[in-house]
Tab-separated table of C-alpha atoms and ligand atoms in Angstrom:
chain	number	residue	atom	x	y	z
A	18	MET	CA	12.747	-36.256	2.855
A	19	ALA	CA	11.125	-38.648	5.310
A	20	ASN	CA	8.180	-40.027	3.418
A	21	ASN	CA	6.279	-41.832	6.162
A	22	ASN	CA	4.368	-38.729	7.232
A	23	ARG	CA	3.993	-36.259	4.416
A	24	LYS	CA	3.098	-33.007	6.132
A	25	VAL	CA	1.992	-29.792	4.448
A	26	VAL	CA	1.240	-26.497	6.147
A	27	LEU	CA	-1.042	-24.214	4.172
A	28	ILE	CA	-0.826	-20.523	5.031
A	29	GLY	CA	-3.728	-18.607	3.524
A	30	THR	CA	-7.045	-20.451	3.470
A	31	GLY	CA	-8.786	-18.233	0.920
A	32	MET	CA	-10.055	-19.388	-2.463
A	33	VAL	CA	-6.654	-20.436	-3.847
A	34	GLY	CA	-5.453	-22.065	-0.642
A	35	MET	CA	-8.657	-24.046	-0.185
A	36	SER	CA	-8.764	-25.088	-3.846
A	37	PHE	CA	-5.327	-26.565	-3.258
A	38	ALA	CA	-6.529	-28.188	-0.010
A	39	TYR	CA	-9.579	-29.696	-1.697
A	40	ALA	CA	-7.443	-31.084	-4.533
A	41	ALA	CA	-4.894	-32.371	-1.995
A	42	LEU	CA	-7.616	-34.245	-0.109
A	43	ASN	CA	-9.124	-35.732	-3.257
A	44	GLN	CA	-5.729	-36.757	-4.606
A	45	SER	CA	-4.446	-37.813	-1.195
A	46	VAL	CA	-1.106	-36.084	-1.773
A	47	CYS	CA	-0.145	-35.828	1.892
A	48	ASP	CA	-0.873	-37.436	5.258
A	49	GLU	CA	-1.205	-34.278	7.323
A	50	LEU	CA	-2.528	-30.888	6.275
A	51	VAL	CA	-2.442	-27.930	8.644
A	52	LEU	CA	-4.488	-24.815	7.898
A	53	ILE	CA	-3.254	-21.398	9.063
A	54	ASP	CA	-4.805	-18.006	8.333
A	55	LEU	CA	-4.935	-14.556	9.861
A	56	ASN	CA	-8.674	-15.152	9.901
A	57	ASP	CA	-8.584	-18.118	12.251
A	58	VAL	CA	-12.372	-18.417	12.377
A	59	ARG	CA	-12.388	-19.051	8.651
A	60	ALA	CA	-9.458	-21.495	8.811
A	61	LYS	CA	-11.233	-23.457	11.568
A	62	GLY	CA	-14.423	-23.600	9.479
A	63	GLU	CA	-12.481	-24.750	6.426
A	64	ALA	CA	-10.828	-27.531	8.446
A	65	MET	CA	-14.245	-28.697	9.687
A	66	ASP	CA	-15.752	-28.615	6.208
A	67	LEU	CA	-12.895	-30.609	4.633
A	68	ASN	CA	-12.917	-33.150	7.462
A	69	HIS	CA	-16.592	-33.813	6.807
A	70	GLY	CA	-15.648	-34.860	3.274
A	71	LEU	CA	-13.064	-37.358	4.499
A	72	ALA	CA	-15.608	-40.169	4.693
A	73	PHE	CA	-16.204	-39.833	0.953
A	74	SER	CA	-12.548	-39.732	-0.026
A	75	ASN	CA	-9.947	-42.448	-0.314
A	76	SER	CA	-7.795	-40.583	2.137
A	77	SER	CA	-7.153	-40.808	5.847
A	78	MET	CA	-5.520	-37.424	5.861
A	79	LYS	CA	-5.241	-35.601	9.167
A	80	ILE	CA	-6.573	-32.085	8.583
A	81	TYR	CA	-6.622	-29.439	11.295
A	82	PHE	CA	-6.494	-25.753	12.051
A	83	GLY	CA	-3.081	-24.892	13.434
A	84	ASP	CA	-0.481	-22.251	14.173
A	85	TYR	CA	3.114	-21.544	13.198
A	86	SER	CA	4.544	-24.023	15.722
A	87	ASP	CA	2.994	-26.733	13.508
A	88	CYS	CA	5.492	-25.834	10.765
A	89	SER	CA	8.460	-27.246	12.723
A	90	ASN	CA	8.289	-30.758	11.247
A	91	ALA	CA	6.411	-29.976	8.023
A	92	ASN	CA	7.896	-30.936	4.664
A	93	ILE	CA	6.273	-28.185	2.632
A	94	ALA	CA	4.901	-24.741	3.499
A	95	VAL	CA	2.439	-23.619	0.834
A	96	ILE	CA	1.797	-19.865	0.949
A	97	CYS	CA	-1.411	-18.579	-0.630
A	98	ALA	CA	-1.967	-15.705	1.809
A	99	GLY	CA	-2.378	-12.250	0.420
A	100	VAL	CA	-4.433	-9.126	0.286
A	101	ALA	CA	-6.684	-8.131	-2.588
A	102	GLN	CA	-6.083	-5.056	-4.710
A	103	LYS	CA	-8.021	-2.049	-3.330
A	104	PRO	CA	-9.874	0.212	-5.755
A	105	GLY	CA	-7.429	2.823	-7.048
A	106	GLU	CA	-4.421	0.923	-5.700
A	107	ASN	CA	-1.564	0.356	-8.133
A	108	ARG	CA	0.380	-2.873	-8.528
A	109	LEU	CA	3.342	-1.564	-6.599
A	110	GLU	CA	1.226	-0.572	-3.589
A	111	LEU	CA	-0.314	-4.049	-3.624
A	112	LEU	CA	3.154	-5.552	-3.827
A	113	GLN	CA	4.275	-3.512	-0.821
A	114	ARG	CA	1.243	-4.655	1.197
A	115	ASN	CA	1.790	-8.296	0.273
A	116	THR	CA	5.446	-7.933	1.269
A	117	LYS	CA	4.185	-6.809	4.677
A	118	VAL	CA	1.934	-9.880	4.813
A	119	PHE	CA	4.922	-12.120	4.033
A	120	SER	CA	7.019	-10.361	6.699
A	121	SER	CA	4.453	-11.556	9.198
A	122	ILE	CA	4.489	-15.126	7.844
A	123	VAL	CA	7.899	-16.285	6.609
A	124	PRO	CA	9.995	-15.424	9.729
A	125	ARG	CA	7.432	-17.237	11.904
A	126	VAL	CA	7.597	-20.336	9.715
A	127	VAL	CA	11.407	-20.269	9.892
A	128	SER	CA	11.586	-19.696	13.653
A	129	SER	CA	9.433	-22.794	14.214
A	130	GLY	CA	12.473	-24.799	13.050
A	131	PHE	CA	10.928	-25.508	9.632
A	132	ASP	CA	13.494	-27.024	7.290
A	133	GLY	CA	11.324	-27.959	4.327
A	134	ILE	CA	10.379	-26.384	1.018
A	135	PHE	CA	8.480	-23.131	0.547
A	136	LEU	CA	5.966	-23.175	-2.291
A	137	VAL	CA	4.471	-19.755	-3.053
A	138	ALA	CA	1.331	-18.970	-5.092
A	139	THR	CA	0.583	-15.403	-3.908
A	140	ASN	CA	0.827	-12.743	-6.626
A	141	PRO	CA	2.880	-11.217	-8.032
A	142	VAL	CA	4.264	-14.683	-7.582
A	143	ASP	CA	7.816	-14.235	-8.922
A	144	ILE	CA	8.468	-11.306	-6.617
A	145	MET	CA	6.740	-12.852	-3.604
A	146	THR	CA	8.904	-15.947	-4.101
A	147	ARG	CA	12.012	-13.769	-4.083
A	148	VAL	CA	10.702	-12.000	-0.960
A	149	THR	CA	10.278	-15.441	0.661
A	150	TYR	CA	13.850	-16.323	-0.274
A	151	GLU	CA	15.176	-13.065	1.232
A	152	LEU	CA	13.105	-13.346	4.417
A	153	SER	CA	13.855	-17.030	5.002
A	154	GLY	CA	17.586	-17.125	4.267
A	155	PHE	CA	16.939	-20.612	2.812
A	156	ASN	CA	18.915	-22.184	0.010
A	157	ALA	CA	17.306	-21.054	-3.265
A	158	ALA	CA	16.525	-24.657	-4.246
A	159	LYS	CA	14.091	-24.803	-1.324
A	160	VAL	CA	12.097	-21.743	-2.345
A	161	ILE	CA	9.785	-22.264	-5.322
A	162	GLY	CA	6.981	-20.205	-6.797
A	163	THR	CA	4.226	-21.500	-9.049
A	164	GLY	CA	5.580	-19.143	-11.745
A	165	THR	CA	4.093	-19.848	-15.155
A	166	THR	CA	3.073	-23.443	-14.311
A	167	LEU	CA	-0.617	-22.651	-14.726
A	168	ASP	CA	0.000	-20.598	-17.890
A	169	THR	CA	1.922	-23.540	-19.350
A	170	ALA	CA	-0.971	-25.870	-18.517
A	171	ARG	CA	-3.393	-23.477	-20.229
A	172	LEU	CA	-1.091	-23.315	-23.258
A	173	ARG	CA	-0.784	-27.087	-23.571
A	174	TYR	CA	-4.555	-27.482	-23.274
A	175	LEU	CA	-5.182	-24.970	-26.091
A	176	LEU	CA	-2.426	-26.420	-28.287
A	177	GLY	CA	-3.824	-29.902	-27.716
A	178	GLN	CA	-7.159	-28.692	-29.077
A	179	TYR	CA	-5.522	-26.906	-32.009
A	180	PHE	CA	-3.313	-29.788	-33.113
A	181	GLU	CA	-5.880	-32.402	-32.016
A	182	ILE	CA	-3.484	-34.210	-29.754
A	183	ASP	CA	-3.458	-35.112	-26.065
A	184	PRO	CA	-2.094	-31.984	-24.277
A	185	ARG	CA	0.352	-34.227	-22.416
A	186	HIS	CA	2.165	-34.687	-25.730
A	187	MET	CA	2.408	-30.969	-26.390
A	188	HIS	CA	5.802	-29.915	-25.082
A	189	ALA	CA	5.518	-26.168	-25.050
A	190	TYR	CA	6.155	-23.675	-22.276
A	191	VAL	CA	5.208	-20.215	-21.138
A	192	ILE	CA	8.240	-18.571	-19.572
A	193	GLY	CA	9.239	-15.290	-17.912
A	194	GLU	CA	7.152	-13.215	-15.513
A	195	HIS	CA	3.787	-14.684	-14.461
A	196	GLY	CA	2.092	-11.610	-15.880
A	197	ASP	CA	1.911	-9.333	-18.858
A	198	SER	CA	5.488	-9.883	-20.133
A	199	GLU	CA	5.286	-13.707	-20.164
A	200	PHE	CA	5.702	-15.331	-23.587
A	201	VAL	CA	5.906	-18.629	-25.473
A	202	PRO	CA	9.289	-19.431	-27.033
A	203	TRP	CA	7.846	-21.112	-30.124
A	204	SER	CA	11.295	-22.139	-31.335
A	205	GLN	CA	11.292	-24.658	-28.470
A	206	ALA	CA	7.734	-25.969	-28.811
A	207	MET	CA	7.235	-29.590	-29.839
A	208	MET	CA	4.136	-31.517	-30.882
A	209	ALA	CA	5.284	-34.920	-29.634
A	210	VAL	CA	8.377	-35.447	-31.813
A	211	ASN	CA	7.718	-32.641	-34.310
A	212	PRO	CA	8.790	-29.033	-33.767
A	213	VAL	CA	5.675	-26.851	-33.899
A	214	LEU	CA	7.352	-24.420	-36.312
A	215	ASP	CA	8.036	-27.333	-38.711
A	216	MET	CA	4.321	-28.193	-38.598
A	217	LEU	CA	3.521	-24.647	-39.722
A	218	GLU	CA	5.906	-24.954	-42.648
A	219	LYS	CA	4.692	-28.397	-43.635
A	220	TYR	CA	0.958	-27.676	-43.452
A	221	PRO	CA	0.584	-23.934	-44.196
A	222	ASP	CA	-3.122	-24.295	-45.017
A	223	ARG	CA	-3.910	-25.922	-41.686
A	224	TYR	CA	-1.591	-24.309	-39.155
A	225	LYS	CA	-0.719	-20.617	-39.035
A	226	MET	CA	1.470	-18.375	-36.910
A	227	ASP	CA	-1.500	-16.031	-36.434
A	228	ASP	CA	-3.336	-18.858	-34.676
A	229	LEU	CA	-0.382	-19.524	-32.385
A	230	ASP	CA	-0.187	-15.808	-31.569
A	231	ARG	CA	-3.876	-15.867	-30.718
A	232	ILE	CA	-3.353	-18.891	-28.470
A	233	SER	CA	-0.463	-17.289	-26.573
A	234	ASN	CA	-2.517	-14.127	-26.207
A	235	ASP	CA	-5.475	-16.148	-24.881
A	236	VAL	CA	-3.148	-17.735	-22.325
A	237	ARG	CA	-1.793	-14.351	-21.243
A	238	THR	CA	-5.260	-12.876	-20.808
A	239	ALA	CA	-6.998	-15.970	-19.383
A	240	ALA	CA	-6.838	-14.726	-15.794
A	241	TYR	CA	-8.407	-11.380	-16.777
A	242	GLU	CA	-11.214	-13.232	-18.574
A	243	ILE	CA	-11.911	-15.484	-15.601
A	244	ILE	CA	-11.775	-12.585	-13.142
A	245	LYS	CA	-14.218	-10.658	-15.324
A	246	ALA	CA	-16.577	-13.641	-15.354
A	247	LYS	CA	-16.399	-14.858	-11.754
A	248	GLY	CA	-14.282	-12.509	-9.658
A	249	SER	CA	-11.108	-14.541	-9.221
A	250	THR	CA	-9.294	-17.679	-10.344
A	251	TYR	CA	-8.582	-20.542	-8.009
A	252	TYR	CA	-9.278	-24.129	-9.199
A	253	GLY	CA	-6.523	-24.202	-11.825
A	254	ILE	CA	-3.878	-22.700	-9.555
A	255	GLY	CA	-5.007	-24.932	-6.669
A	256	MET	CA	-4.452	-27.989	-8.852
A	257	ALA	CA	-1.105	-26.654	-10.074
A	258	VAL	CA	0.078	-26.283	-6.466
A	259	CYS	CA	-1.179	-29.790	-5.728
A	260	ARG	CA	0.699	-31.192	-8.723
A	261	ILE	CA	3.976	-29.588	-7.602
A	262	VAL	CA	3.483	-30.877	-4.047
A	263	ARG	CA	3.035	-34.389	-5.453
A	264	ALA	CA	6.221	-34.052	-7.525
A	265	ILE	CA	8.126	-33.059	-4.375
A	266	PHE	CA	6.774	-35.907	-2.220
A	267	ASN	CA	7.267	-38.516	-4.943
A	268	ASN	CA	10.771	-37.248	-5.782
A	269	GLU	CA	9.595	-37.214	-9.389
A	270	ASN	CA	12.185	-35.091	-11.200
A	271	SER	CA	9.238	-33.649	-13.110
A	272	VAL	CA	9.513	-30.480	-15.147
A	273	PHE	CA	7.484	-27.363	-14.285
A	274	THR	CA	7.829	-23.757	-15.362
A	275	ALA	CA	8.117	-22.837	-11.720
A	276	SER	CA	9.469	-19.535	-10.475
A	277	VAL	CA	13.047	-20.341	-9.543
A	278	ARG	CA	16.188	-18.350	-8.852
A	279	LEU	CA	18.409	-18.259	-11.910
A	280	ARG	CA	21.859	-19.784	-11.574
A	281	GLY	CA	23.657	-17.946	-14.372
A	282	GLU	CA	21.397	-19.215	-17.175
A	283	TYR	CA	21.064	-16.973	-20.248
A	284	GLY	CA	24.088	-14.983	-19.042
A	285	LEU	CA	21.855	-13.256	-16.469
A	286	ARG	CA	22.737	-12.511	-12.858
A	287	ASN	CA	21.690	-15.083	-10.275
A	288	GLU	CA	19.250	-13.049	-8.291
A	289	VAL	CA	15.881	-12.983	-10.009
A	290	PHE	CA	13.126	-15.580	-9.503
A	291	ILE	CA	11.427	-16.147	-12.848
A	292	GLY	CA	9.346	-18.812	-14.636
A	293	ASN	CA	11.540	-21.266	-16.527
A	294	PRO	CA	11.440	-25.059	-16.963
A	295	CYS	CA	12.925	-26.620	-13.872
A	296	ILE	CA	13.287	-30.178	-12.589
A	297	ILE	CA	11.534	-30.573	-9.254
A	298	ASN	CA	12.122	-33.376	-6.785
A	299	SER	CA	12.201	-33.981	-3.046
A	300	GLY	CA	15.062	-31.501	-2.691
A	301	GLY	CA	13.017	-28.756	-4.363
A	302	ALA	CA	14.183	-26.970	-7.498
A	303	ASN	CA	16.876	-29.359	-8.626
A	304	ARG	CA	18.057	-28.295	-12.080
A	305	ILE	CA	17.078	-25.350	-14.249
A	306	LEU	CA	16.808	-26.223	-17.930
A	307	GLU	CA	18.304	-23.488	-20.089
A	308	LEU	CA	16.475	-23.207	-23.411
A	309	SER	CA	18.154	-22.486	-26.737
A	310	LEU	CA	16.244	-19.249	-27.250
A	311	THR	CA	16.394	-17.214	-30.441
A	312	ASP	CA	17.757	-13.655	-30.104
A	313	GLU	CA	14.214	-12.287	-30.135
A	314	GLU	CA	13.054	-14.729	-27.450
A	315	LEU	CA	16.083	-13.940	-25.326
A	316	GLU	CA	15.200	-10.247	-25.504
A	317	LYS	CA	11.692	-11.050	-24.284
A	318	PHE	CA	13.087	-13.116	-21.405
A	319	LYS	CA	15.456	-10.287	-20.463
A	320	ASN	CA	12.526	-7.878	-20.540
A	321	SER	CA	10.652	-10.040	-17.993
A	322	TYR	CA	13.828	-10.338	-15.927
A	323	THR	CA	14.271	-6.549	-15.859
A	324	ILE	CA	10.627	-5.931	-14.920
A	325	LEU	CA	10.879	-8.429	-12.052
A	326	ASN	CA	14.202	-7.083	-10.836
A	327	GLU	CA	13.071	-3.460	-10.898
A	328	SER	CA	9.791	-4.281	-9.144
A	329	PHE	CA	11.672	-6.143	-6.438
A	330	HIS	CA	14.050	-3.231	-5.871
A	331	SER	CA	11.143	-0.813	-5.630
A	332	ILE	CA	9.798	-2.450	-2.455
A	333	GLN	CA	11.072	-2.317	1.090
A	334	ILE	CA	11.441	-5.587	2.945
B	413	LIG	P1	-8.383	-14.685	-0.781
B	413	LIG	O1	-8.584	-13.259	-0.412
B	413	LIG	O2	-9.553	-15.568	-1.003
B	413	LIG	O3	-7.470	-15.380	0.346
B	413	LIG	C1	-6.354	-14.781	0.901
B	413	LIG	C2	-6.226	-15.301	2.333
B	413	LIG	O4	-5.001	-14.796	2.883
B	413	LIG	C3	-7.372	-14.815	3.244
B	413	LIG	O5	-8.003	-15.952	3.837
B	413	LIG	C4	-6.662	-13.952	4.250
B	413	LIG	O6	-7.256	-13.974	5.543
B	413	LIG	C5	-5.264	-14.540	4.255
B	413	LIG	N1	-4.261	-13.635	4.821
B	413	LIG	C6	-4.101	-12.319	4.562
B	413	LIG	N2	-3.080	-11.836	5.326
B	413	LIG	C7	-2.593	-12.885	6.025
B	413	LIG	C8	-1.545	-13.016	6.971
B	413	LIG	N3	-0.801	-11.965	7.330
B	413	LIG	N4	-1.326	-14.226	7.513
B	413	LIG	C9	-2.082	-15.290	7.160
B	413	LIG	N5	-3.090	-15.227	6.267
B	413	LIG	C10	-3.341	-14.038	5.714
B	413	LIG	O7	-7.428	-14.660	-2.049
B	413	LIG	P2	-7.218	-15.864	-3.094
B	413	LIG	O8	-8.194	-15.729	-4.203
B	413	LIG	O9	-7.132	-17.144	-2.330
B	413	LIG	O10	-5.783	-15.483	-3.700
B	413	LIG	C11	-4.611	-15.667	-2.926
B	413	LIG	C12	-3.394	-15.237	-3.732
B	413	LIG	O11	-3.196	-16.134	-4.827
B	413	LIG	C13	-3.549	-13.839	-4.377
B	413	LIG	O12	-2.315	-13.148	-4.234
B	413	LIG	C14	-3.827	-14.155	-5.824
B	413	LIG	O13	-3.441	-13.094	-6.682
B	413	LIG	C15	-2.953	-15.367	-5.991
B	413	LIG	N6	-3.197	-16.164	-7.217
B	413	LIG	C16	-2.108	-16.667	-7.828
B	413	LIG	C17	-2.241	-17.382	-9.005
B	413	LIG	C18	-0.982	-17.906	-9.671
B	413	LIG	O14	-1.008	-18.382	-10.826
B	413	LIG	N7	0.155	-17.870	-8.992
B	413	LIG	C19	-3.509	-17.612	-9.544
B	413	LIG	C20	-4.617	-17.123	-8.880
B	413	LIG	C21	-4.461	-16.374	-7.712
């Protein structure tokens, strides 16, 4: 990836998209940021507003309202566009409407000549990432969803508080569907160099499985809590997108529980996009790290896989 002009196109300048854009400006993760939205009045206003903050940032980022022709030489296309659930609408109907939204976005990005990496945040993110893969015809390594990246960040934060350790030294992951069937494979969780399950055995008065169950439940229901309190969630996911963009531009080989297309891991077929630790670099999703799951954990993963596969097959692209 040519690194002298790091260009990102953001499609969908709603709350999530603009939280990413704001984080991107403050962290100076790219040199050029193009804003595209169906609501072009809003996208233009957002570009103006961000540009007025440039003087207070350490960035000389070029930010402008654009169109799909601007994707031709972009490195990354971040998709945060979507429609909100209507009252009385079920998840599947929402999924079908968001598939329609993506049908009006992805082919236009591709026909611009875009040859970069798609990064999808729109929900249900695992399925929308697979839709992007199908619509684009791109190599699967170049189509990434945010998956359970944010859930993993929430988990590490809560575990850091529980074990009184910097969350960056909690190596624990949320995997599977970004949604109700996601789970924490505790057999794989490490507190720095100590397996979390060993800590429970060693200090039974201090650390308990019930507490860990409560923490994983809090992670799973965090979005519902936030939505109940303030309508929607956006800062955390915006920063997660920003972090992945940085890992791509810096060719970091960093690990994220992104939504990636399986490549035969866990003996499962290669078609489903699902949250699993994956090494991300300038080529996109480089290597998928297969975990040594217990039988029970594997069943949970397969359950997520089946839900995602069935949901995908229930829509029309
Ligand atoms: P929002 O309604 O604020 O913004 C959506 C934007 O998409 C709007 O500006 C809208 O005009 C635009 N849009 C709709 N159709 C379009 C089209 N055809 N072409 C271009 N733009 C189009 O919504 P939001 O709060 O920003 O959420 C965006 C998505 O992110 C939702 O699907 C939400 O569920 C998802 N989300 C994901 C996570 C995660 O962890 N992956 C977390 C929070 C939210």
